[in-house]
JSON list of C-alpha atoms and ligand atoms in Angstrom, two decimals:
[
{"chain": "A", "resi": 915, "resn": "MET", "atom": "CA", "xyz": [-46.78, -42.02, 18.00]},
{"chain": "A", "resi": 916, "resn": "THR", "atom": "CA", "xyz": [-44.21, -40.40, 20.23]},
{"chain": "A", "resi": 917, "resn": "LEU", "atom": "CA", "xyz": [-41.08, -42.38, 19.22]},
{"chain": "A", "resi": 918, "resn": "GLU", "atom": "CA", "xyz": [-38.46, -40.90, 21.58]},
{"chain": "A", "resi": 919, "resn": "GLY", "atom": "CA", "xyz": [-40.69, -37.99, 22.57]},
{"chain": "A", "resi": 920, "resn": "THR", "atom": "CA", "xyz": [-41.92, -34.89, 20.81]},
{"chain": "A", "resi": 921, "resn": "ASN", "atom": "CA", "xyz": [-39.53, -32.19, 19.62]},
{"chain": "A", "resi": 922, "resn": "THR", "atom": "CA", "xyz": [-40.23, -28.71, 20.96]},
{"chain": "A", "resi": 923, "resn": "TYR", "atom": "CA", "xyz": [-38.79, -25.77, 19.01]},
{"chain": "A", "resi": 924, "resn": "LEU", "atom": "CA", "xyz": [-38.18, -22.14, 19.97]},
{"chain": "A", "resi": 925, "resn": "TYR", "atom": "CA", "xyz": [-38.07, -19.72, 17.07]},
{"chain": "A", "resi": 926, "resn": "GLY", "atom": "CA", "xyz": [-37.01, -16.07, 16.97]},
{"chain": "A", "resi": 927, "resn": "SER", "atom": "CA", "xyz": [-36.46, -13.74, 19.90]},
{"chain": "A", "resi": 928, "resn": "ASP", "atom": "CA", "xyz": [-37.91, -10.75, 21.78]},
{"chain": "A", "resi": 929, "resn": "PRO", "atom": "CA", "xyz": [-40.26, -12.53, 22.02]},
{"chain": "A", "resi": 930, "resn": "CYS", "atom": "CA", "xyz": [-39.85, -16.07, 20.71]},
{"chain": "A", "resi": 931, "resn": "VAL", "atom": "CA", "xyz": [-42.40, -18.56, 19.46]},
{"chain": "A", "resi": 932, "resn": "VAL", "atom": "CA", "xyz": [-42.70, -22.00, 21.07]},
{"chain": "A", "resi": 933, "resn": "ILE", "atom": "CA", "xyz": [-43.71, -24.64, 18.54]},
{"chain": "A", "resi": 934, "resn": "ASP", "atom": "CA", "xyz": [-45.35, -27.83, 19.89]},
{"chain": "A", "resi": 935, "resn": "PRO", "atom": "CA", "xyz": [-44.60, -27.64, 23.64]},
{"chain": "A", "resi": 936, "resn": "GLY", "atom": "CA", "xyz": [-45.04, -31.40, 23.84]},
{"chain": "A", "resi": 937, "resn": "ASP", "atom": "CA", "xyz": [-45.72, -33.04, 27.15]},
{"chain": "A", "resi": 938, "resn": "ASP", "atom": "CA", "xyz": [-46.48, -31.34, 30.45]},
{"chain": "A", "resi": 939, "resn": "ALA", "atom": "CA", "xyz": [-43.70, -32.86, 32.58]},
{"chain": "A", "resi": 940, "resn": "PRO", "atom": "CA", "xyz": [-42.53, -30.10, 34.97]},
{"chain": "A", "resi": 941, "resn": "ASP", "atom": "CA", "xyz": [-38.82, -30.42, 34.07]},
{"chain": "A", "resi": 942, "resn": "HIS", "atom": "CA", "xyz": [-39.62, -30.21, 30.35]},
{"chain": "A", "resi": 943, "resn": "LEU", "atom": "CA", "xyz": [-41.76, -27.09, 30.87]},
{"chain": "A", "resi": 944, "resn": "GLU", "atom": "CA", "xyz": [-39.03, -25.56, 33.05]},
{"chain": "A", "resi": 945, "resn": "ALA", "atom": "CA", "xyz": [-36.46, -26.16, 30.29]},
{"chain": "A", "resi": 946, "resn": "ILE", "atom": "CA", "xyz": [-38.76, -24.41, 27.79]},
{"chain": "A", "resi": 947, "resn": "ARG", "atom": "CA", "xyz": [-39.29, -21.44, 30.14]},
{"chain": "A", "resi": 948, "resn": "ALA", "atom": "CA", "xyz": [-35.55, -21.06, 30.75]},
{"chain": "A", "resi": 949, "resn": "ALA", "atom": "CA", "xyz": [-34.64, -21.27, 27.05]},
{"chain": "A", "resi": 950, "resn": "ALA", "atom": "CA", "xyz": [-37.46, -18.85, 26.20]},
{"chain": "A", "resi": 951, "resn": "ALA", "atom": "CA", "xyz": [-36.38, -16.37, 28.90]},
{"chain": "A", "resi": 952, "resn": "ALA", "atom": "CA", "xyz": [-32.96, -16.20, 27.22]},
{"chain": "A", "resi": 953, "resn": "ARG", "atom": "CA", "xyz": [-34.79, -15.23, 24.01]},
{"chain": "A", "resi": 954, "resn": "GLY", "atom": "CA", "xyz": [-36.85, -12.46, 25.54]},
{"chain": "A", "resi": 955, "resn": "GLY", "atom": "CA", "xyz": [-39.82, -14.52, 26.65]},
{"chain": "A", "resi": 956, "resn": "ILE", "atom": "CA", "xyz": [-42.65, -16.36, 24.94]},
{"chain": "A", "resi": 957, "resn": "GLY", "atom": "CA", "xyz": [-44.78, -14.29, 22.57]},
{"chain": "A", "resi": 958, "resn": "LEU", "atom": "CA", "xyz": [-46.91, -17.15, 21.29]},
{"chain": "A", "resi": 959, "resn": "VAL", "atom": "CA", "xyz": [-47.31, -20.91, 21.43]},
{"chain": "A", "resi": 960, "resn": "LEU", "atom": "CA", "xyz": [-47.98, -22.47, 18.02]},
{"chain": "A", "resi": 961, "resn": "LEU", "atom": "CA", "xyz": [-49.31, -25.98, 17.49]},
{"chain": "A", "resi": 962, "resn": "THR", "atom": "CA", "xyz": [-48.87, -28.11, 14.36]},
{"chain": "A", "resi": 963, "resn": "HIS", "atom": "CA", "xyz": [-51.97, -30.19, 15.23]},
{"chain": "A", "resi": 964, "resn": "SER", "atom": "CA", "xyz": [-54.19, -31.12, 18.13]},
{"chain": "A", "resi": 965, "resn": "HIS", "atom": "CA", "xyz": [-52.64, -34.48, 19.15]},
{"chain": "A", "resi": 966, "resn": "ARG", "atom": "CA", "xyz": [-51.90, -34.53, 22.82]},
{"chain": "A", "resi": 967, "resn": "ASP", "atom": "CA", "xyz": [-48.22, -35.48, 22.56]},
{"chain": "A", "resi": 968, "resn": "HIS", "atom": "CA", "xyz": [-47.71, -32.07, 20.87]},
{"chain": "A", "resi": 969, "resn": "THR", "atom": "CA", "xyz": [-50.06, -29.95, 22.94]},
{"chain": "A", "resi": 970, "resn": "ALA", "atom": "CA", "xyz": [-50.23, -31.20, 26.54]},
{"chain": "A", "resi": 971, "resn": "GLY", "atom": "CA", "xyz": [-47.90, -28.54, 27.99]},
{"chain": "A", "resi": 972, "resn": "ALA", "atom": "CA", "xyz": [-49.28, -25.66, 25.91]},
{"chain": "A", "resi": 973, "resn": "GLU", "atom": "CA", "xyz": [-51.61, -24.14, 28.48]},
{"chain": "A", "resi": 974, "resn": "GLU", "atom": "CA", "xyz": [-48.89, -24.15, 31.17]},
{"chain": "A", "resi": 975, "resn": "LEU", "atom": "CA", "xyz": [-46.68, -21.60, 29.42]},
{"chain": "A", "resi": 976, "resn": "ASP", "atom": "CA", "xyz": [-48.67, -18.40, 30.18]},
{"chain": "A", "resi": 977, "resn": "ALA", "atom": "CA", "xyz": [-48.88, -17.34, 26.55]},
{"chain": "A", "resi": 978, "resn": "GLU", "atom": "CA", "xyz": [-51.53, -17.38, 23.85]},
{"chain": "A", "resi": 979, "resn": "VAL", "atom": "CA", "xyz": [-51.89, -20.80, 22.20]},
{"chain": "A", "resi": 980, "resn": "VAL", "atom": "CA", "xyz": [-52.80, -20.91, 18.50]},
{"chain": "A", "resi": 981, "resn": "LEU", "atom": "CA", "xyz": [-53.33, -23.67, 15.98]},
{"chain": "A", "resi": 982, "resn": "PRO", "atom": "CA", "xyz": [-53.41, -21.45, 12.90]},
{"chain": "A", "resi": 983, "resn": "ALA", "atom": "CA", "xyz": [-55.17, -21.86, 9.57]},
{"chain": "A", "resi": 984, "resn": "GLY", "atom": "CA", "xyz": [-53.31, -22.12, 6.26]},
{"chain": "A", "resi": 985, "resn": "GLY", "atom": "CA", "xyz": [-52.02, -18.73, 5.09]},
{"chain": "A", "resi": 986, "resn": "ASP", "atom": "CA", "xyz": [-51.79, -17.21, 8.57]},
{"chain": "A", "resi": 987, "resn": "ILE", "atom": "CA", "xyz": [-48.50, -15.57, 9.47]},
{"chain": "A", "resi": 988, "resn": "HIS", "atom": "CA", "xyz": [-47.38, -15.39, 13.11]},
{"chain": "A", "resi": 989, "resn": "LEU", "atom": "CA", "xyz": [-44.12, -13.69, 14.11]},
{"chain": "A", "resi": 990, "resn": "GLY", "atom": "CA", "xyz": [-42.51, -14.46, 10.77]},
{"chain": "A", "resi": 991, "resn": "LEU", "atom": "CA", "xyz": [-43.79, -18.02, 10.44]},
{"chain": "A", "resi": 992, "resn": "ARG", "atom": "CA", "xyz": [-46.05, -18.77, 7.47]},
{"chain": "A", "resi": 993, "resn": "THR", "atom": "CA", "xyz": [-48.66, -21.47, 8.01]},
{"chain": "A", "resi": 994, "resn": "ILE", "atom": "CA", "xyz": [-49.34, -24.12, 5.37]},
{"chain": "A", "resi": 995, "resn": "ALA", "atom": "CA", "xyz": [-52.42, -26.32, 5.86]},
{"chain": "A", "resi": 996, "resn": "THR", "atom": "CA", "xyz": [-51.23, -29.92, 5.58]},
{"chain": "A", "resi": 997, "resn": "PRO", "atom": "CA", "xyz": [-54.08, -32.28, 6.57]},
{"chain": "A", "resi": 998, "resn": "GLY", "atom": "CA", "xyz": [-53.60, -36.05, 6.48]},
{"chain": "A", "resi": 999, "resn": "HIS", "atom": "CA", "xyz": [-51.96, -37.24, 9.69]},
{"chain": "A", "resi": 1000, "resn": "ALA", "atom": "CA", "xyz": [-54.57, -35.10, 11.43]},
{"chain": "A", "resi": 1001, "resn": "GLU", "atom": "CA", "xyz": [-57.35, -33.05, 9.88]},
{"chain": "A", "resi": 1002, "resn": "ASP", "atom": "CA", "xyz": [-56.13, -29.85, 11.55]},
{"chain": "A", "resi": 1003, "resn": "HIS", "atom": "CA", "xyz": [-52.44, -30.41, 10.76]},
{"chain": "A", "resi": 1004, "resn": "VAL", "atom": "CA", "xyz": [-50.32, -27.45, 9.63]},
{"chain": "A", "resi": 1005, "resn": "CYS", "atom": "CA", "xyz": [-46.63, -26.80, 8.95]},
{"chain": "A", "resi": 1006, "resn": "PHE", "atom": "CA", "xyz": [-44.71, -23.57, 9.59]},
{"chain": "A", "resi": 1007, "resn": "LEU", "atom": "CA", "xyz": [-42.21, -22.04, 7.18]},
{"chain": "A", "resi": 1008, "resn": "THR", "atom": "CA", "xyz": [-39.58, -19.46, 7.98]},
{"chain": "A", "resi": 1009, "resn": "GLU", "atom": "CA", "xyz": [-38.45, -16.93, 5.37]},
{"chain": "A", "resi": 1010, "resn": "THR", "atom": "CA", "xyz": [-35.06, -18.66, 5.41]},
{"chain": "A", "resi": 1011, "resn": "GLY", "atom": "CA", "xyz": [-36.30, -22.06, 4.25]},
{"chain": "A", "resi": 1012, "resn": "VAL", "atom": "CA", "xyz": [-36.82, -23.94, 7.50]},
{"chain": "A", "resi": 1013, "resn": "CYS", "atom": "CA", "xyz": [-39.99, -25.99, 7.77]},
{"chain": "A", "resi": 1014, "resn": "PHE", "atom": "CA", "xyz": [-41.42, -27.09, 11.13]},
{"chain": "A", "resi": 1015, "resn": "SER", "atom": "CA", "xyz": [-43.26, -30.14, 9.88]},
{"chain": "A", "resi": 1016, "resn": "GLY", "atom": "CA", "xyz": [-45.02, -31.55, 12.95]},
{"chain": "A", "resi": 1017, "resn": "ASP", "atom": "CA", "xyz": [-45.97, -35.13, 12.08]},
{"chain": "A", "resi": 1018, "resn": "LEU", "atom": "CA", "xyz": [-46.32, -34.63, 8.31]},
{"chain": "A", "resi": 1019, "resn": "VAL", "atom": "CA", "xyz": [-42.73, -35.77, 7.83]},
{"chain": "A", "resi": 1020, "resn": "LEU", "atom": "CA", "xyz": [-40.70, -37.41, 10.60]},
{"chain": "A", "resi": 1021, "resn": "GLY", "atom": "CA", "xyz": [-37.00, -37.61, 11.27]},
{"chain": "A", "resi": 1022, "resn": "LEU", "atom": "CA", "xyz": [-37.28, -41.39, 11.53]},
{"chain": "A", "resi": 1023, "resn": "GLY", "atom": "CA", "xyz": [-39.64, -43.90, 9.95]},
{"chain": "A", "resi": 1024, "resn": "SER", "atom": "CA", "xyz": [-42.97, -43.04, 8.41]},
{"chain": "A", "resi": 1025, "resn": "THR", "atom": "CA", "xyz": [-45.98, -41.20, 9.72]},
{"chain": "A", "resi": 1026, "resn": "ILE", "atom": "CA", "xyz": [-49.46, -42.56, 10.47]},
{"chain": "A", "resi": 1027, "resn": "VAL", "atom": "CA", "xyz": [-52.33, -41.49, 8.24]},
{"chain": "A", "resi": 1028, "resn": "PRO", "atom": "CA", "xyz": [-55.46, -42.88, 9.89]},
{"chain": "A", "resi": 1029, "resn": "PRO", "atom": "CA", "xyz": [-58.44, -43.60, 7.59]},
{"chain": "A", "resi": 1030, "resn": "GLY", "atom": "CA", "xyz": [-61.42, -41.22, 7.56]},
{"chain": "A", "resi": 1031, "resn": "GLY", "atom": "CA", "xyz": [-62.35, -38.22, 5.43]},
{"chain": "A", "resi": 1032, "resn": "ASN", "atom": "CA", "xyz": [-60.14, -39.44, 2.57]},
{"chain": "A", "resi": 1033, "resn": "SER", "atom": "CA", "xyz": [-57.14, -38.57, 4.71]},
{"chain": "A", "resi": 1034, "resn": "LEU", "atom": "CA", "xyz": [-54.56, -40.25, 2.48]},
{"chain": "A", "resi": 1035, "resn": "ALA", "atom": "CA", "xyz": [-55.52, -38.19, -0.57]},
{"chain": "A", "resi": 1036, "resn": "ALA", "atom": "CA", "xyz": [-55.25, -35.09, 1.65]},
{"chain": "A", "resi": 1037, "resn": "TYR", "atom": "CA", "xyz": [-51.88, -36.30, 2.93]},
{"chain": "A", "resi": 1038, "resn": "MET", "atom": "CA", "xyz": [-50.50, -36.77, -0.59]},
{"chain": "A", "resi": 1039, "resn": "ASP", "atom": "CA", "xyz": [-51.69, -33.26, -1.50]},
{"chain": "A", "resi": 1040, "resn": "SER", "atom": "CA", "xyz": [-49.95, -31.95, 1.64]},
{"chain": "A", "resi": 1041, "resn": "LEU", "atom": "CA", "xyz": [-46.65, -33.56, 0.65]},
{"chain": "A", "resi": 1042, "resn": "ALA", "atom": "CA", "xyz": [-47.00, -32.03, -2.83]},
{"chain": "A", "resi": 1043, "resn": "LEU", "atom": "CA", "xyz": [-47.57, -28.60, -1.26]},
{"chain": "A", "resi": 1044, "resn": "LEU", "atom": "CA", "xyz": [-44.32, -28.86, 0.68]},
{"chain": "A", "resi": 1045, "resn": "GLN", "atom": "CA", "xyz": [-42.47, -30.09, -2.40]},
{"chain": "A", "resi": 1046, "resn": "ALA", "atom": "CA", "xyz": [-43.45, -26.84, -4.11]},
{"chain": "A", "resi": 1047, "resn": "GLU", "atom": "CA", "xyz": [-41.87, -24.71, -1.35]},
{"chain": "A", "resi": 1048, "resn": "PRO", "atom": "CA", "xyz": [-38.21, -23.70, -1.15]},
{"chain": "A", "resi": 1049, "resn": "ILE", "atom": "CA", "xyz": [-37.20, -25.71, 1.91]},
{"chain": "A", "resi": 1050, "resn": "ASP", "atom": "CA", "xyz": [-33.59, -26.31, 3.01]},
{"chain": "A", "resi": 1051, "resn": "LEU", "atom": "CA", "xyz": [-34.22, -27.93, 6.36]},
{"chain": "A", "resi": 1052, "resn": "ILE", "atom": "CA", "xyz": [-37.12, -29.77, 7.93]},
{"chain": "A", "resi": 1053, "resn": "ALA", "atom": "CA", "xyz": [-37.46, -29.69, 11.71]},
{"chain": "A", "resi": 1054, "resn": "PRO", "atom": "CA", "xyz": [-39.88, -32.57, 12.41]},
{"chain": "A", "resi": 1055, "resn": "GLY", "atom": "CA", "xyz": [-42.10, -33.23, 15.41]},
{"chain": "A", "resi": 1056, "resn": "HIS", "atom": "CA", "xyz": [-40.22, -36.47, 16.14]},
{"chain": "A", "resi": 1057, "resn": "GLY", "atom": "CA", "xyz": [-36.68, -37.58, 15.36]},
{"chain": "A", "resi": 1058, "resn": "PRO", "atom": "CA", "xyz": [-33.66, -35.70, 13.99]},
{"chain": "A", "resi": 1059, "resn": "TRP", "atom": "CA", "xyz": [-33.59, -32.77, 11.56]},
{"chain": "A", "resi": 1060, "resn": "ILE", "atom": "CA", "xyz": [-33.96, -33.59, 7.89]},
{"chain": "A", "resi": 1061, "resn": "THR", "atom": "CA", "xyz": [-31.17, -31.94, 5.91]},
{"chain": "A", "resi": 1062, "resn": "ASP", "atom": "CA", "xyz": [-32.20, -33.32, 2.51]},
{"chain": "A", "resi": 1063, "resn": "PRO", "atom": "CA", "xyz": [-35.86, -32.23, 2.38]},
{"chain": "A", "resi": 1064, "resn": "GLU", "atom": "CA", "xyz": [-36.28, -32.77, -1.35]},
{"chain": "A", "resi": 1065, "resn": "ALA", "atom": "CA", "xyz": [-35.07, -36.38, -1.19]},
{"chain": "A", "resi": 1066, "resn": "ARG", "atom": "CA", "xyz": [-37.02, -37.16, 1.97]},
{"chain": "A", "resi": 1067, "resn": "LEU", "atom": "CA", "xyz": [-40.28, -35.74, 0.61]},
{"chain": "A", "resi": 1068, "resn": "ALA", "atom": "CA", "xyz": [-39.81, -37.72, -2.61]},
{"chain": "A", "resi": 1069, "resn": "GLU", "atom": "CA", "xyz": [-39.17, -40.83, -0.50]},
{"chain": "A", "resi": 1070, "resn": "TYR", "atom": "CA", "xyz": [-42.39, -40.27, 1.45]},
{"chain": "A", "resi": 1071, "resn": "VAL", "atom": "CA", "xyz": [-44.39, -39.87, -1.76]},
{"chain": "A", "resi": 1072, "resn": "GLU", "atom": "CA", "xyz": [-42.78, -42.91, -3.35]},
{"chain": "A", "resi": 1073, "resn": "HIS", "atom": "CA", "xyz": [-43.37, -45.06, -0.25]},
{"chain": "A", "resi": 1074, "resn": "ARG", "atom": "CA", "xyz": [-47.15, -44.48, -0.37]},
{"chain": "A", "resi": 1075, "resn": "GLU", "atom": "CA", "xyz": [-47.24, -44.82, -4.15]},
{"chain": "A", "resi": 1076, "resn": "MET", "atom": "CA", "xyz": [-45.40, -48.14, -3.87]},
{"chain": "A", "resi": 1077, "resn": "ARG", "atom": "CA", "xyz": [-48.06, -49.47, -1.47]},
{"chain": "A", "resi": 1078, "resn": "GLU", "atom": "CA", "xyz": [-50.80, -48.23, -3.75]},
{"chain": "A", "resi": 1079, "resn": "ARG", "atom": "CA", "xyz": [-49.24, -49.92, -6.81]},
{"chain": "A", "resi": 1080, "resn": "ARG", "atom": "CA", "xyz": [-48.88, -53.21, -4.95]},
{"chain": "A", "resi": 1081, "resn": "LEU", "atom": "CA", "xyz": [-52.41, -52.98, -3.54]},
{"chain": "A", "resi": 1082, "resn": "LEU", "atom": "CA", "xyz": [-53.82, -52.32, -7.02]},
{"chain": "A", "resi": 1083, "resn": "ALA", "atom": "CA", "xyz": [-51.81, -55.24, -8.42]},
{"chain": "A", "resi": 1084, "resn": "ALA", "atom": "CA", "xyz": [-53.13, -57.63, -5.75]},
{"chain": "A", "resi": 1085, "resn": "LEU", "atom": "CA", "xyz": [-56.69, -56.40, -6.36]},
{"chain": "A", "resi": 1086, "resn": "ALA", "atom": "CA", "xyz": [-56.23, -56.82, -10.11]},
{"chain": "A", "resi": 1087, "resn": "GLU", "atom": "CA", "xyz": [-55.24, -60.44, -9.49]},
{"chain": "A", "resi": 1088, "resn": "GLY", "atom": "CA", "xyz": [-58.64, -60.91, -7.86]},
{"chain": "A", "resi": 1089, "resn": "GLU", "atom": "CA", "xyz": [-57.67, -60.83, -4.18]},
{"chain": "A", "resi": 1090, "resn": "ARG", "atom": "CA", "xyz": [-60.61, -59.55, -2.09]},
{"chain": "A", "resi": 1091, "resn": "SER", "atom": "CA", "xyz": [-59.68, -60.66, 1.44]},
{"chain": "A", "resi": 1092, "resn": "ARG", "atom": "CA", "xyz": [-58.42, -57.83, 3.65]},
{"chain": "A", "resi": 1093, "resn": "ALA", "atom": "CA", "xyz": [-56.17, -60.21, 5.59]},
{"chain": "A", "resi": 1094, "resn": "ALA", "atom": "CA", "xyz": [-54.61, -61.55, 2.41]},
{"chain": "A", "resi": 1095, "resn": "LEU", "atom": "CA", "xyz": [-54.15, -58.06, 0.95]},
{"chain": "A", "resi": 1096, "resn": "LEU", "atom": "CA", "xyz": [-52.46, -56.93, 4.14]},
{"chain": "A", "resi": 1097, "resn": "ALA", "atom": "CA", "xyz": [-50.17, -59.95, 4.24]},
{"chain": "A", "resi": 1098, "resn": "SER", "atom": "CA", "xyz": [-49.12, -59.58, 0.61]},
{"chain": "A", "resi": 1099, "resn": "VAL", "atom": "CA", "xyz": [-48.77, -55.78, 0.31]},
{"chain": "A", "resi": 1100, "resn": "TRP", "atom": "CA", "xyz": [-47.37, -55.07, 3.80]},
{"chain": "A", "resi": 1101, "resn": "ASP", "atom": "CA", "xyz": [-45.21, -58.22, 3.85]},
{"chain": "A", "resi": 1102, "resn": "ASP", "atom": "CA", "xyz": [-42.16, -56.32, 5.16]},
{"chain": "A", "resi": 1103, "resn": "VAL", "atom": "CA", "xyz": [-43.91, -55.06, 8.31]},
{"chain": "A", "resi": 1104, "resn": "PRO", "atom": "CA", "xyz": [-42.98, -56.65, 11.67]},
{"chain": "A", "resi": 1105, "resn": "ILE", "atom": "CA", "xyz": [-45.89, -58.42, 13.31]},
{"chain": "A", "resi": 1106, "resn": "GLU", "atom": "CA", "xyz": [-46.26, -55.89, 16.14]},
{"chain": "A", "resi": 1107, "resn": "LEU", "atom": "CA", "xyz": [-46.83, -53.12, 13.58]},
{"chain": "A", "resi": 1108, "resn": "LEU", "atom": "CA", "xyz": [-49.50, -55.00, 11.63]},
{"chain": "A", "resi": 1109, "resn": "PRO", "atom": "CA", "xyz": [-52.41, -53.19, 13.37]},
{"chain": "A", "resi": 1110, "resn": "MET", "atom": "CA", "xyz": [-50.93, -49.91, 12.12]},
{"chain": "A", "resi": 1111, "resn": "ALA", "atom": "CA", "xyz": [-50.41, -51.38, 8.66]},
{"chain": "A", "resi": 1112, "resn": "ALA", "atom": "CA", "xyz": [-54.09, -52.42, 8.67]},
{"chain": "A", "resi": 1113, "resn": "MET", "atom": "CA", "xyz": [-55.03, -48.79, 9.37]},
{"chain": "A", "resi": 1114, "resn": "ALA", "atom": "CA", "xyz": [-52.75, -47.66, 6.55]},
{"chain": "A", "resi": 1115, "resn": "MET", "atom": "CA", "xyz": [-54.44, -50.15, 4.22]},
{"chain": "A", "resi": 1116, "resn": "GLU", "atom": "CA", "xyz": [-57.89, -48.82, 5.12]},
{"chain": "A", "resi": 1117, "resn": "ALA", "atom": "CA", "xyz": [-56.71, -45.31, 4.24]},
{"chain": "A", "resi": 1118, "resn": "HIS", "atom": "CA", "xyz": [-55.44, -46.62, 0.89]},
{"chain": "A", "resi": 1119, "resn": "LEU", "atom": "CA", "xyz": [-58.72, -48.44, 0.19]},
{"chain": "A", "resi": 1120, "resn": "GLU", "atom": "CA", "xyz": [-60.66, -45.31, 1.03]},
{"chain": "A", "resi": 1121, "resn": "LYS", "atom": "CA", "xyz": [-58.55, -43.27, -1.40]},
{"chain": "A", "resi": 1122, "resn": "LEU", "atom": "CA", "xyz": [-58.97, -45.85, -4.19]},
{"chain": "A", "resi": 1123, "resn": "GLU", "atom": "CA", "xyz": [-62.70, -45.96, -3.62]},
{"chain": "A", "resi": 1124, "resn": "ALA", "atom": "CA", "xyz": [-62.98, -42.16, -3.75]},
{"chain": "A", "resi": 1125, "resn": "GLU", "atom": "CA", "xyz": [-61.06, -42.26, -7.04]},
{"chain": "A", "resi": 1126, "resn": "GLY", "atom": "CA", "xyz": [-63.33, -45.01, -8.42]},
{"chain": "A", "resi": 1127, "resn": "ARG", "atom": "CA", "xyz": [-60.39, -47.42, -8.62]},
{"chain": "A", "resi": 1128, "resn": "LEU", "atom": "CA", "xyz": [-61.59, -50.06, -6.15]},
{"chain": "A", "resi": 1129, "resn": "PRO", "atom": "CA", "xyz": [-62.79, -53.10, -8.14]},
{"chain": "A", "resi": 1130, "resn": "GLY", "atom": "CA", "xyz": [-65.89, -54.14, -6.19]},
{"chain": "A", "resi": 1131, "resn": "GLU", "atom": "CA", "xyz": [-66.55, -55.02, -2.56]},
{"chain": "A", "resi": 1132, "resn": "LEU", "atom": "CA", "xyz": [-63.91, -56.50, -0.26]},
{"chain": "A", "resi": 1133, "resn": "ASP", "atom": "CA", "xyz": [-64.42, -59.25, 2.27]},
{"chain": "A", "resi": 1134, "resn": "PRO", "atom": "CA", "xyz": [-64.53, -57.83, 5.81]},
{"chain": "B", "resi": 2282, "resn": "ZN", "atom": "ZN1", "xyz": [-49.65, -36.50, 15.81]}
]
């Protein structure tokens, strides 16, 4: 989801790092080149994950492009593996407590965790990893900066836990129809977002099944 476009960040100087170049529109790339030139050029392009809205312009910047593994350090940025939104998703932490969060946490709304590979369990673990880090500011891949990281991370955790509680309650009452579960647990979602809510529900069901908490088969 691109919301109002992808945020591109430049970090450091002589040379700087470009994080998530975003799209490949010529004026956008020109703006990155100009800002980077003022910082002594581009030493490296770092990606938070392989989704095209974050990566499309990467190869146009005449610098090495890296999607690092957890634990890697590049020009002062420490990589934390944070799968969930995407399997290859990572966040970058500066020594001064800034986190470039990609799509793990967004400046607005909530992020998509598509089902597959028990992605939601991975996503919850990723949020917990960030909660354990000393972070003062989150610079997300979409939307404005997050100046209250602790509160926002807790909100993200609570939001998913709330859905899980409600889903478990509906299942405990004997509901087995996917459509009915969706309508009762995601009852606050506008109709145009229901396809995304259905994906979110599948991710929840997958997590419950992996944890042995899904009471029997659901109707298709
Ligand atoms: Zn993405």
